[in-house]
Amino acid sequence: MNKFRKILALSASLAASASLHAAPVPADAYSIVADLTTEVGQRLAGTDREAAARDWAVARLKALGFAKVHVETFPIPGWERGEEKAMITAPVPQKLAVTALGHSGATPAGGVSGELVYFPTLDALKSAPDGSLKGKIAFVDHAFKPAQDGAGYGPFGQPRRIGPIIAAQKGAAALLIRSAGTDHTRDPHTGVTNAPKDGAPLPAGAVSGTDADLVARLAAKGQVMRVAVTLTPRFTGTVTSGNVIADLPGKDPSLAPILVGCHLDSWDLGTGAIDDASGCAIVTAAALQASKDGQLARSIRVLWAGSEEIGGFGGQDYAKVHAKEPHALVMESDSGADRVYATEMAFAPADKVLADKLAAALAQMGITQSLGHPEGGEDVGYTAVSQKTAVIDLKQDATRYFDWHHTPSDTLERIDPVQLQQNVDAWALVLKILGNETKAITKLP
Ligand SMILES: [Zn+2]
């Protein structure tokens, strides 16, 4: 671009931003994801950035016309990342891209080094004798492959969730795992690890897919491997997190509301665009789209939950605080921004007509019904279980999701605006039918 055209472009963009300020807040999902990830960025649970995100959310939901917009706070254990580096020192020096798992323990400031013992699976680590890894660093590999329903995340997320506890039983000084992801890039995937019943958590990190491939190739050569690891995260005591709650009131306040949830917190490596700014954008834009031709009979409540990533604290707090208020049905969006391809519904037999009507409407969008039993997710599932509410899950294509999930690359560039809007259209279709259902929705048996 030459200088003159540069000036023209600059003045055009200035004019555009000036007029944007005057314009009403855009109600589309992409604008919510773009603005949250740009104006706030990462939103690690319990940090100042999560608090900034709550302030941002309150302002945006009010500007979009929601009622009773408010924050409900709750305490959580605080944890922050420190220094993180890892290097194979023998048989050949090789740098590893590593990140600490959430709630990992810390190595000494100077790190730990020792023999790396390669386990192709978590079961292989489990079968090592207790105490056999004293002074050594365990490495657990696995075989997570992409799939539309993201089914691998359950089993192949286990090295991350319980690997550190098992490695500690075996006496290891630290644990490294292949990231719980489906990519072969240099981005490591973080994610929370379970707390041990007693004692300090083991230092535990995930290396990128590319580096895990390297470790596997070296292991196959059968030579002794040595590794040096420094991870210095720290627990910061009890800190404050919170849920942001907003209502689109229905015409008939006697009808129990529909609860639609997502989570506002994110991991700290990226900006949490697909996990889960997109979910909040989808449920919010869909609630507005469903009611744009007129007020619905039934209220829709939007829950942007806090602290989902570190243990579902927001969803648990919401279920506890709102235990006495009846909810008709719950839904959640937390699998990225790619298209909805199927639905799963849990309705009482008395609501078969409503369920069939919803399935028929979704079928018009090419969305098929599958026969799983949905339970919501971390943000709305606790309410669903305690109140036995009906549940609808709109299943998103997760083929690409675990390439970027919990990595530095979870940024706005991962969002496909066309697929994001398809989510909103599917959700709005469902919310409009539910919102205009004036018959009480029956509790599940
Ligand atoms: Zn999530």
Tab-separated table of C-alpha atoms and ligand atoms in Angstrom:
chain	number	residue	atom	x	y	z
A	1	MET	CA	0.000	0.000	0.000
A	2	ASN	CA	1.477	3.431	-0.948
A	3	LYS	CA	1.514	6.368	1.456
A	4	PHE	CA	-1.513	8.173	-0.040
A	5	ARG	CA	-3.707	5.064	-0.064
A	6	LYS	CA	-2.555	4.333	3.490
A	7	ILE	CA	-3.817	7.759	4.649
A	8	LEU	CA	-7.124	7.250	2.819
A	9	ALA	CA	-7.555	3.815	4.420
A	10	LEU	CA	-6.675	5.191	7.842
A	11	SER	CA	-9.203	8.026	7.614
A	12	ALA	CA	-11.852	5.580	6.384
A	13	SER	CA	-11.212	3.280	9.350
A	14	LEU	CA	-11.283	6.231	11.754
A	15	ALA	CA	-14.641	7.303	10.311
A	16	ALA	CA	-15.900	3.737	10.646
A	17	SER	CA	-14.833	3.492	14.289
A	18	ALA	CA	-16.357	6.908	15.076
A	19	SER	CA	-19.691	5.840	13.596
A	20	LEU	CA	-19.443	2.475	15.411
A	21	HIS	CA	-19.375	4.327	18.725
A	22	ALA	CA	-22.591	6.110	17.857
A	23	ALA	CA	-24.311	2.958	16.571
A	24	PRO	CA	-26.232	0.592	18.877
A	25	VAL	CA	-24.282	-2.459	20.080
A	26	PRO	CA	-24.396	-5.166	17.376
A	27	ALA	CA	-26.415	-8.210	18.486
A	28	ASP	CA	-24.684	-10.792	16.271
A	29	ALA	CA	-22.573	-13.569	17.778
A	30	TYR	CA	-19.368	-12.738	15.897
A	31	SER	CA	-19.293	-9.210	17.366
A	32	ILE	CA	-19.564	-10.638	20.894
A	33	VAL	CA	-16.642	-13.048	20.323
A	34	ALA	CA	-14.542	-10.409	18.551
A	35	ASP	CA	-15.130	-7.739	21.189
A	36	LEU	CA	-14.691	-10.003	24.236
A	37	THR	CA	-11.444	-11.500	22.915
A	38	THR	CA	-10.145	-8.091	21.767
A	39	GLU	CA	-11.253	-5.823	24.610
A	40	VAL	CA	-10.622	-8.308	27.454
A	41	GLY	CA	-8.562	-11.246	26.123
A	42	GLN	CA	-7.676	-14.201	28.373
A	43	ARG	CA	-9.954	-14.655	31.410
A	44	LEU	CA	-8.282	-17.136	33.767
A	45	ALA	CA	-10.595	-18.028	36.668
A	46	GLY	CA	-10.103	-15.926	39.773
A	47	THR	CA	-7.796	-13.361	38.180
A	48	ASP	CA	-8.237	-9.631	37.492
A	49	ARG	CA	-8.879	-10.531	33.857
A	50	GLU	CA	-11.860	-12.712	34.756
A	51	ALA	CA	-13.179	-9.799	36.867
A	52	ALA	CA	-12.656	-7.453	33.890
A	53	ALA	CA	-14.601	-9.909	31.733
A	54	ARG	CA	-17.532	-9.825	34.193
A	55	ASP	CA	-17.590	-6.012	34.001
A	56	TRP	CA	-17.465	-6.234	30.213
A	57	ALA	CA	-20.256	-8.835	30.172
A	58	VAL	CA	-22.546	-6.767	32.409
A	59	ALA	CA	-22.111	-3.682	30.193
A	60	ARG	CA	-22.644	-5.663	26.970
A	61	LEU	CA	-25.710	-7.592	28.194
A	62	LYS	CA	-27.318	-4.349	29.429
A	63	ALA	CA	-26.560	-2.639	26.111
A	64	LEU	CA	-28.188	-5.585	24.311
A	65	GLY	CA	-31.408	-5.008	26.252
A	66	PHE	CA	-31.268	-7.809	28.842
A	67	ALA	CA	-32.990	-7.249	32.216
A	68	LYS	CA	-31.803	-7.956	35.780
A	69	VAL	CA	-28.165	-8.161	34.618
A	70	HIS	CA	-26.056	-8.947	37.659
A	71	VAL	CA	-23.012	-10.757	39.059
A	72	GLU	CA	-23.047	-13.460	41.756
A	73	THR	CA	-19.593	-14.062	43.245
A	74	PHE	CA	-18.163	-17.171	44.903
A	75	PRO	CA	-14.738	-18.221	46.262
A	76	ILE	CA	-12.327	-20.498	44.387
A	77	PRO	CA	-8.722	-21.664	44.853
A	78	GLY	CA	-6.467	-19.238	42.940
A	79	TRP	CA	-3.652	-20.566	40.729
A	80	GLU	CA	-1.267	-18.780	38.375
A	81	ARG	CA	1.287	-19.942	35.843
A	82	GLY	CA	5.015	-19.394	36.439
A	83	GLU	CA	8.110	-20.195	34.421
A	84	GLU	CA	7.761	-23.224	32.132
A	85	LYS	CA	10.513	-24.930	30.179
A	86	ALA	CA	11.548	-28.468	29.319
A	87	MET	CA	14.466	-29.912	27.401
A	88	ILE	CA	15.630	-33.381	26.474
A	89	THR	CA	19.299	-33.442	27.476
A	90	ALA	CA	20.211	-36.975	26.313
A	91	PRO	CA	20.683	-38.796	23.993
A	92	VAL	CA	20.400	-35.558	21.981
A	93	PRO	CA	19.594	-32.012	23.147
A	94	GLN	CA	16.060	-31.100	22.025
A	95	LYS	CA	13.892	-28.275	23.292
A	96	LEU	CA	10.277	-29.182	24.199
A	97	ALA	CA	7.333	-26.753	23.977
A	98	VAL	CA	5.658	-27.290	27.359
A	99	THR	CA	2.934	-25.744	29.512
A	100	ALA	CA	1.938	-26.483	33.103
A	101	LEU	CA	-1.368	-28.277	33.628
A	102	GLY	CA	-3.884	-26.227	35.616
A	103	HIS	CA	-3.401	-26.753	39.385
A	104	SER	CA	-0.004	-28.385	38.754
A	105	GLY	CA	2.525	-28.322	41.554
A	106	ALA	CA	5.881	-26.591	41.117
A	107	THR	CA	9.422	-27.827	40.665
A	108	PRO	CA	12.212	-26.059	42.561
A	109	ALA	CA	13.153	-22.765	40.859
A	110	GLY	CA	16.124	-24.476	39.220
A	111	GLY	CA	13.943	-27.287	37.893
A	112	VAL	CA	14.290	-31.072	38.137
A	113	SER	CA	16.198	-33.361	35.838
A	114	GLY	CA	16.365	-37.086	35.518
A	115	GLU	CA	15.737	-40.089	33.337
A	116	LEU	CA	12.600	-39.828	31.196
A	117	VAL	CA	10.536	-43.033	31.332
A	118	TYR	CA	8.193	-43.362	28.341
A	119	PHE	CA	4.726	-44.912	28.795
A	120	PRO	CA	2.706	-45.339	25.586
A	121	THR	CA	-0.573	-45.211	27.545
A	122	LEU	CA	-1.924	-44.268	30.961
A	123	ASP	CA	-2.584	-47.967	31.620
A	124	ALA	CA	1.142	-48.656	31.104
A	125	LEU	CA	1.950	-46.046	33.790
A	126	LYS	CA	-0.685	-47.590	36.084
A	127	SER	CA	0.983	-50.994	35.816
A	128	ALA	CA	4.438	-49.689	36.836
A	129	PRO	CA	5.277	-50.799	40.419
A	130	ASP	CA	4.749	-48.198	43.170
A	131	GLY	CA	7.985	-46.359	43.938
A	132	SER	CA	9.636	-47.555	40.698
A	133	LEU	CA	9.976	-44.043	39.233
A	134	LYS	CA	11.899	-42.512	42.129
A	135	GLY	CA	13.991	-39.588	40.848
A	136	LYS	CA	12.650	-40.092	37.311
A	137	ILE	CA	10.285	-38.137	35.095
A	138	ALA	CA	7.349	-40.041	33.646
A	139	PHE	CA	6.094	-39.343	30.124
A	140	VAL	CA	2.615	-40.533	29.088
A	141	ASP	CA	1.661	-40.697	25.420
A	142	HIS	CA	-1.785	-41.535	23.969
A	143	ALA	CA	-3.669	-41.678	20.670
A	144	PHE	CA	-6.313	-38.897	20.611
A	145	LYS	CA	-7.648	-38.637	17.016
A	146	PRO	CA	-10.092	-36.044	15.636
A	147	ALA	CA	-13.776	-37.025	15.497
A	148	GLN	CA	-16.999	-35.142	14.832
A	149	ASP	CA	-18.344	-35.916	18.307
A	150	GLY	CA	-14.997	-35.267	20.039
A	151	ALA	CA	-15.306	-38.682	21.715
A	152	GLY	CA	-11.555	-39.038	22.297
A	153	TYR	CA	-11.469	-36.234	24.865
A	154	GLY	CA	-13.004	-38.434	27.580
A	155	PRO	CA	-10.492	-41.315	27.527
A	156	PHE	CA	-7.454	-39.432	26.185
A	157	GLY	CA	-7.960	-36.528	28.593
A	158	GLN	CA	-7.334	-38.972	31.458
A	159	PRO	CA	-3.509	-38.687	31.447
A	160	ARG	CA	-4.043	-34.967	32.143
A	161	ARG	CA	-6.776	-35.419	34.768
A	162	ILE	CA	-5.388	-38.297	36.841
A	163	GLY	CA	-1.881	-38.886	35.403
A	164	PRO	CA	-0.123	-36.698	38.006
A	165	ILE	CA	-1.745	-38.567	40.920
A	166	ILE	CA	-0.705	-41.941	39.465
A	167	ALA	CA	2.838	-40.765	38.603
A	168	ALA	CA	3.222	-39.505	42.190
A	169	GLN	CA	2.258	-42.980	43.515
A	170	LYS	CA	5.027	-44.434	41.380
A	171	GLY	CA	7.503	-41.981	42.947
A	172	ALA	CA	8.103	-39.776	39.870
A	173	ALA	CA	9.682	-36.321	40.362
A	174	ALA	CA	7.448	-34.850	37.652
A	175	LEU	CA	5.074	-35.884	34.872
A	176	LEU	CA	5.053	-34.844	31.229
A	177	ILE	CA	2.194	-35.886	28.950
A	178	ARG	CA	1.343	-35.573	25.282
A	179	SER	CA	-1.117	-32.658	25.145
A	180	ALA	CA	-4.773	-33.715	25.210
A	181	GLY	CA	-5.225	-32.501	21.645
A	182	THR	CA	-5.496	-33.777	18.073
A	183	ASP	CA	-2.988	-31.463	16.360
A	184	HIS	CA	0.666	-31.882	15.494
A	185	THR	CA	1.733	-28.267	16.027
A	186	ARG	CA	4.158	-26.748	18.533
A	187	ASP	CA	1.259	-25.499	20.740
A	188	PRO	CA	0.946	-27.315	24.075
A	189	HIS	CA	-2.605	-27.737	25.504
A	190	THR	CA	-3.189	-26.870	29.149
A	191	GLY	CA	-6.239	-27.940	31.196
A	192	VAL	CA	-6.997	-28.709	34.792
A	193	THR	CA	-5.645	-31.726	36.617
A	194	ASN	CA	-7.326	-33.409	39.595
A	195	ALA	CA	-6.187	-32.523	43.123
A	196	PRO	CA	-4.514	-35.323	45.086
A	197	LYS	CA	-6.349	-36.484	48.237
A	198	ASP	CA	-3.391	-35.515	50.359
A	199	GLY	CA	-0.014	-33.885	49.848
A	200	ALA	CA	1.169	-31.339	47.307
A	201	PRO	CA	0.325	-31.892	43.638
A	202	LEU	CA	3.110	-33.236	41.399
A	203	PRO	CA	4.713	-30.815	38.905
A	204	ALA	CA	2.945	-31.757	35.658
A	205	GLY	CA	3.135	-30.347	32.154
A	206	ALA	CA	1.863	-31.087	28.657
A	207	VAL	CA	4.216	-30.978	25.682
A	208	SER	CA	3.020	-30.095	22.194
A	209	GLY	CA	1.933	-32.828	19.777
A	210	THR	CA	5.051	-32.255	17.683
A	211	ASP	CA	7.309	-32.692	20.704
A	212	ALA	CA	5.398	-35.771	21.856
A	213	ASP	CA	6.002	-37.272	18.388
A	214	LEU	CA	9.730	-36.570	18.896
A	215	VAL	CA	9.762	-38.196	22.347
A	216	ALA	CA	7.967	-41.262	20.923
A	217	ARG	CA	10.544	-41.588	18.109
A	218	LEU	CA	13.447	-41.321	20.548
A	219	ALA	CA	11.787	-43.856	22.894
A	220	ALA	CA	11.452	-46.292	19.980
A	221	LYS	CA	15.247	-46.202	19.564
A	222	GLY	CA	15.609	-47.706	23.045
A	223	GLN	CA	18.354	-45.391	24.329
A	224	VAL	CA	18.191	-43.838	27.802
A	225	MET	CA	16.565	-40.415	27.656
A	226	ARG	CA	17.139	-37.632	30.136
A	227	VAL	CA	15.038	-34.499	30.526
A	228	ALA	CA	15.197	-31.222	32.493
A	229	VAL	CA	11.904	-29.601	33.508
A	230	THR	CA	11.146	-26.270	35.197
A	231	LEU	CA	7.534	-25.466	36.090
A	232	THR	CA	6.908	-22.821	38.765
A	233	PRO	CA	3.152	-22.162	38.959
A	234	ARG	CA	1.739	-21.187	42.344
A	235	PHE	CA	-1.518	-21.353	44.266
A	236	THR	CA	-2.610	-17.848	45.285
A	237	GLY	CA	-5.026	-18.710	48.121
A	238	THR	CA	-8.771	-18.157	48.078
A	239	VAL	CA	-9.812	-15.679	45.381
A	240	THR	CA	-13.105	-14.425	43.936
A	241	SER	CA	-14.845	-15.646	40.796
A	242	GLY	CA	-18.412	-15.029	39.672
A	243	ASN	CA	-21.323	-15.743	37.361
A	244	VAL	CA	-22.968	-13.143	35.125
A	245	ILE	CA	-26.731	-13.637	34.858
A	246	ALA	CA	-29.230	-11.817	32.631
A	247	ASP	CA	-32.886	-12.283	31.700
A	248	LEU	CA	-35.047	-11.750	28.634
A	249	PRO	CA	-38.405	-11.593	30.463
A	250	GLY	CA	-41.339	-13.465	28.943
A	251	LYS	CA	-44.955	-12.265	28.805
A	252	ASP	CA	-46.128	-14.855	31.345
A	253	PRO	CA	-44.058	-14.725	34.557
A	254	SER	CA	-45.829	-17.867	35.857
A	255	LEU	CA	-43.970	-19.994	33.268
A	256	ALA	CA	-40.586	-21.355	34.444
A	257	PRO	CA	-37.668	-19.923	32.458
A	258	ILE	CA	-35.338	-21.664	30.043
A	259	LEU	CA	-31.731	-21.541	31.242
A	260	VAL	CA	-29.063	-21.177	28.523
A	261	GLY	CA	-25.434	-21.392	29.626
A	262	CYS	CA	-21.824	-20.985	28.552
A	263	HIS	CA	-18.663	-20.062	30.452
A	264	LEU	CA	-16.985	-16.689	30.608
A	265	ASP	CA	-13.640	-17.819	32.048
A	266	SER	CA	-10.952	-19.180	29.738
A	267	TRP	CA	-7.474	-20.602	29.935
A	268	ASP	CA	-4.692	-18.037	29.970
A	269	LEU	CA	-2.656	-19.167	26.938
A	270	GLY	CA	-5.005	-17.916	24.199
A	271	THR	CA	-7.946	-15.520	24.309
A	272	GLY	CA	-10.642	-18.180	24.755
A	273	ALA	CA	-12.452	-17.527	21.469
A	274	ILE	CA	-13.706	-21.086	20.904
A	275	ASP	CA	-13.617	-21.933	24.630
A	276	ASP	CA	-15.922	-20.382	25.387
A	277	ALA	CA	-16.535	-16.822	24.105
A	278	SER	CA	-18.292	-18.446	21.140
A	279	GLY	CA	-20.667	-20.335	23.443
A	280	CYS	CA	-21.645	-17.136	25.268
A	281	ALA	CA	-22.043	-15.388	21.919
A	282	ILE	CA	-24.240	-18.191	20.533
A	283	VAL	CA	-26.658	-18.436	23.466
A	284	THR	CA	-26.949	-14.645	23.783
A	285	ALA	CA	-27.382	-13.839	20.093
A	286	ALA	CA	-29.860	-16.723	19.772
A	287	ALA	CA	-31.999	-15.496	22.688
A	288	LEU	CA	-32.206	-12.074	21.007
A	289	GLN	CA	-32.875	-13.569	17.568
A	290	ALA	CA	-35.660	-15.799	18.949
A	291	SER	CA	-37.472	-12.786	20.388
A	292	LYS	CA	-36.853	-10.241	17.648
A	293	ASP	CA	-40.359	-10.664	16.149
A	294	GLY	CA	-42.010	-10.188	19.523
A	295	GLN	CA	-41.711	-10.961	23.218
A	296	LEU	CA	-41.789	-14.696	24.001
A	297	ALA	CA	-44.297	-16.144	26.463
A	298	ARG	CA	-41.566	-17.707	28.583
A	299	SER	CA	-38.433	-16.007	29.983
A	300	ILE	CA	-34.964	-16.937	28.820
A	301	ARG	CA	-32.181	-16.687	31.382
A	302	VAL	CA	-28.605	-16.386	30.152
A	303	LEU	CA	-25.801	-17.686	32.411
A	304	TRP	CA	-22.208	-16.713	31.569
A	305	ALA	CA	-20.568	-18.898	34.217
A	306	GLY	CA	-17.245	-18.256	35.943
A	307	SER	CA	-14.506	-20.788	36.756
A	308	GLU	CA	-15.745	-23.627	34.550
A	309	GLU	CA	-12.248	-24.572	33.422
A	310	ILE	CA	-10.870	-25.262	36.878
A	311	GLY	CA	-13.710	-27.484	38.099
A	312	GLY	CA	-17.196	-26.249	37.187
A	313	PHE	CA	-17.427	-23.880	40.167
A	314	GLY	CA	-19.792	-21.420	38.427
A	315	GLY	CA	-22.354	-24.046	37.458
A	316	GLN	CA	-22.298	-25.502	40.976
A	317	ASP	CA	-22.742	-22.092	42.576
A	318	TYR	CA	-25.655	-21.232	40.256
A	319	ALA	CA	-27.445	-24.506	41.065
A	320	LYS	CA	-27.026	-23.860	44.806
A	321	VAL	CA	-28.056	-20.175	44.805
A	322	HIS	CA	-31.070	-20.756	42.505
A	323	ALA	CA	-32.142	-24.133	43.922
A	324	LYS	CA	-35.571	-22.848	44.958
A	325	GLU	CA	-36.429	-21.235	41.591
A	326	PRO	CA	-37.969	-23.686	39.121
A	327	HIS	CA	-36.323	-23.967	35.679
A	328	ALA	CA	-38.202	-25.496	32.743
A	329	LEU	CA	-35.290	-26.689	30.612
A	330	VAL	CA	-31.537	-26.177	30.306
A	331	MET	CA	-29.157	-25.912	27.346
A	332	GLU	CA	-25.426	-25.149	27.071
A	333	SER	CA	-22.962	-24.235	24.318
A	334	ASP	CA	-19.349	-25.202	25.056
A	335	SER	CA	-17.805	-27.096	22.145
A	336	GLY	CA	-16.462	-24.305	19.965
A	337	ALA	CA	-18.039	-22.456	17.076
A	338	ASP	CA	-18.391	-25.063	14.343
A	339	ARG	CA	-21.777	-26.123	13.000
A	340	VAL	CA	-24.505	-27.965	14.864
A	341	TYR	CA	-24.937	-31.394	13.231
A	342	ALA	CA	-27.187	-33.270	15.657
A	343	THR	CA	-29.449	-32.859	18.657
A	344	GLU	CA	-29.995	-34.964	21.742
A	345	MET	CA	-33.066	-34.324	23.888
A	346	ALA	CA	-34.172	-35.429	27.338
A	347	PHE	CA	-37.905	-34.799	27.823
A	348	ALA	CA	-40.484	-36.487	30.042
A	349	PRO	CA	-42.891	-38.732	28.055
A	350	ALA	CA	-45.636	-36.112	28.642
A	351	ASP	CA	-43.717	-33.682	26.384
A	352	LYS	CA	-43.371	-35.973	23.368
A	353	VAL	CA	-45.376	-33.626	21.139
A	354	LEU	CA	-43.045	-30.727	21.972
A	355	ALA	CA	-39.946	-32.906	21.458
A	356	ASP	CA	-41.223	-34.091	18.063
A	357	LYS	CA	-41.980	-30.504	17.005
A	358	LEU	CA	-38.423	-29.428	17.901
A	359	ALA	CA	-36.869	-32.419	16.114
A	360	ALA	CA	-38.932	-31.729	12.985
A	361	ALA	CA	-37.913	-28.056	12.952
A	362	LEU	CA	-34.213	-28.924	13.367
A	363	ALA	CA	-34.479	-31.560	10.637
A	364	GLN	CA	-35.384	-28.731	8.245
A	365	MET	CA	-31.876	-27.370	8.922
A	366	GLY	CA	-30.317	-30.791	8.272
A	367	ILE	CA	-29.783	-31.396	11.999
A	368	THR	CA	-30.567	-34.987	12.899
A	369	GLN	CA	-31.650	-36.393	16.238
A	370	SER	CA	-29.335	-38.846	17.975
A	371	LEU	CA	-30.380	-40.997	20.875
A	372	GLY	CA	-27.907	-40.093	23.629
A	373	HIS	CA	-29.139	-38.830	26.968
A	374	PRO	CA	-27.916	-35.225	27.342
A	375	GLU	CA	-27.087	-33.858	30.776
A	376	GLY	CA	-26.203	-30.275	29.856
A	377	GLY	CA	-22.603	-29.538	30.786
A	378	GLU	CA	-20.556	-28.064	33.633
A	379	ASP	CA	-22.469	-24.766	33.558
A	380	VAL	CA	-26.100	-25.936	33.534
A	381	GLY	CA	-25.796	-29.668	34.301
A	382	TYR	CA	-25.833	-29.256	38.093
A	383	THR	CA	-29.164	-27.408	37.817
A	384	ALA	CA	-30.503	-30.063	35.416
A	385	VAL	CA	-29.620	-32.889	37.807
A	386	SER	CA	-30.852	-31.236	41.004
A	387	GLN	CA	-34.125	-30.001	39.478
A	388	LYS	CA	-34.636	-32.918	37.024
A	389	THR	CA	-35.233	-30.426	34.201
A	390	ALA	CA	-35.618	-31.289	30.533
A	391	VAL	CA	-32.341	-30.887	28.583
A	392	ILE	CA	-31.539	-30.209	24.927
A	393	ASP	CA	-28.031	-30.566	23.552
A	394	LEU	CA	-27.192	-29.106	20.136
A	395	LYS	CA	-24.088	-31.085	19.217
A	396	GLN	CA	-21.361	-29.098	17.488
A	397	ASP	CA	-18.883	-30.501	14.977
A	398	ALA	CA	-15.781	-31.017	17.136
A	399	THR	CA	-13.497	-32.305	14.361
A	400	ARG	CA	-11.228	-29.222	14.562
A	401	TYR	CA	-12.010	-28.224	18.154
A	402	PHE	CA	-9.323	-30.265	19.904
A	403	ASP	CA	-6.623	-28.946	17.556
A	404	TRP	CA	-6.845	-25.600	19.397
A	405	HIS	CA	-8.655	-26.289	22.679
A	406	HIS	CA	-6.720	-24.815	25.664
A	407	THR	CA	-3.793	-23.639	23.461
A	408	PRO	CA	-2.268	-20.243	22.589
A	409	SER	CA	-4.069	-20.594	19.235
A	410	ASP	CA	-7.564	-20.403	20.752
A	411	THR	CA	-8.060	-16.948	19.244
A	412	LEU	CA	-10.576	-15.137	17.034
A	413	GLU	CA	-8.955	-16.543	13.860
A	414	ARG	CA	-10.380	-19.983	14.730
A	415	ILE	CA	-13.975	-18.718	14.383
A	416	ASP	CA	-15.752	-19.379	11.074
A	417	PRO	CA	-18.489	-16.695	11.010
A	418	VAL	CA	-20.756	-18.780	8.746
A	419	GLN	CA	-20.678	-21.814	11.048
A	420	LEU	CA	-21.035	-19.568	14.110
A	421	GLN	CA	-24.221	-18.069	12.651
A	422	GLN	CA	-25.545	-21.566	11.827
A	423	ASN	CA	-25.292	-22.280	15.566
A	424	VAL	CA	-27.246	-19.124	16.353
A	425	ASP	CA	-29.940	-20.023	13.794
A	426	ALA	CA	-30.357	-23.530	15.246
A	427	TRP	CA	-30.459	-22.232	18.823
A	428	ALA	CA	-32.894	-19.424	17.929
A	429	LEU	CA	-35.204	-21.925	16.229
A	430	VAL	CA	-35.277	-24.050	19.393
A	431	LEU	CA	-35.617	-21.090	21.782
A	432	LYS	CA	-38.510	-19.597	19.819
A	433	ILE	CA	-40.487	-22.849	19.977
A	434	LEU	CA	-39.681	-23.365	23.680
A	435	GLY	CA	-40.285	-19.705	24.497
A	436	ASN	CA	-43.769	-19.824	23.002
A	437	GLU	CA	-44.668	-23.165	24.658
A	438	THR	CA	-47.326	-22.146	27.172
A	439	LYS	CA	-47.895	-25.654	28.555
A	440	ALA	CA	-45.713	-26.460	31.617
A	441	ILE	CA	-42.638	-28.532	30.726
A	442	THR	CA	-42.650	-31.690	32.864
A	443	LYS	CA	-39.740	-32.690	35.108
A	444	LEU	CA	-37.793	-35.776	34.091
A	445	PRO	CA	-38.737	-39.004	35.875
B	1	ZN	ZN	-15.174	-24.776	27.742
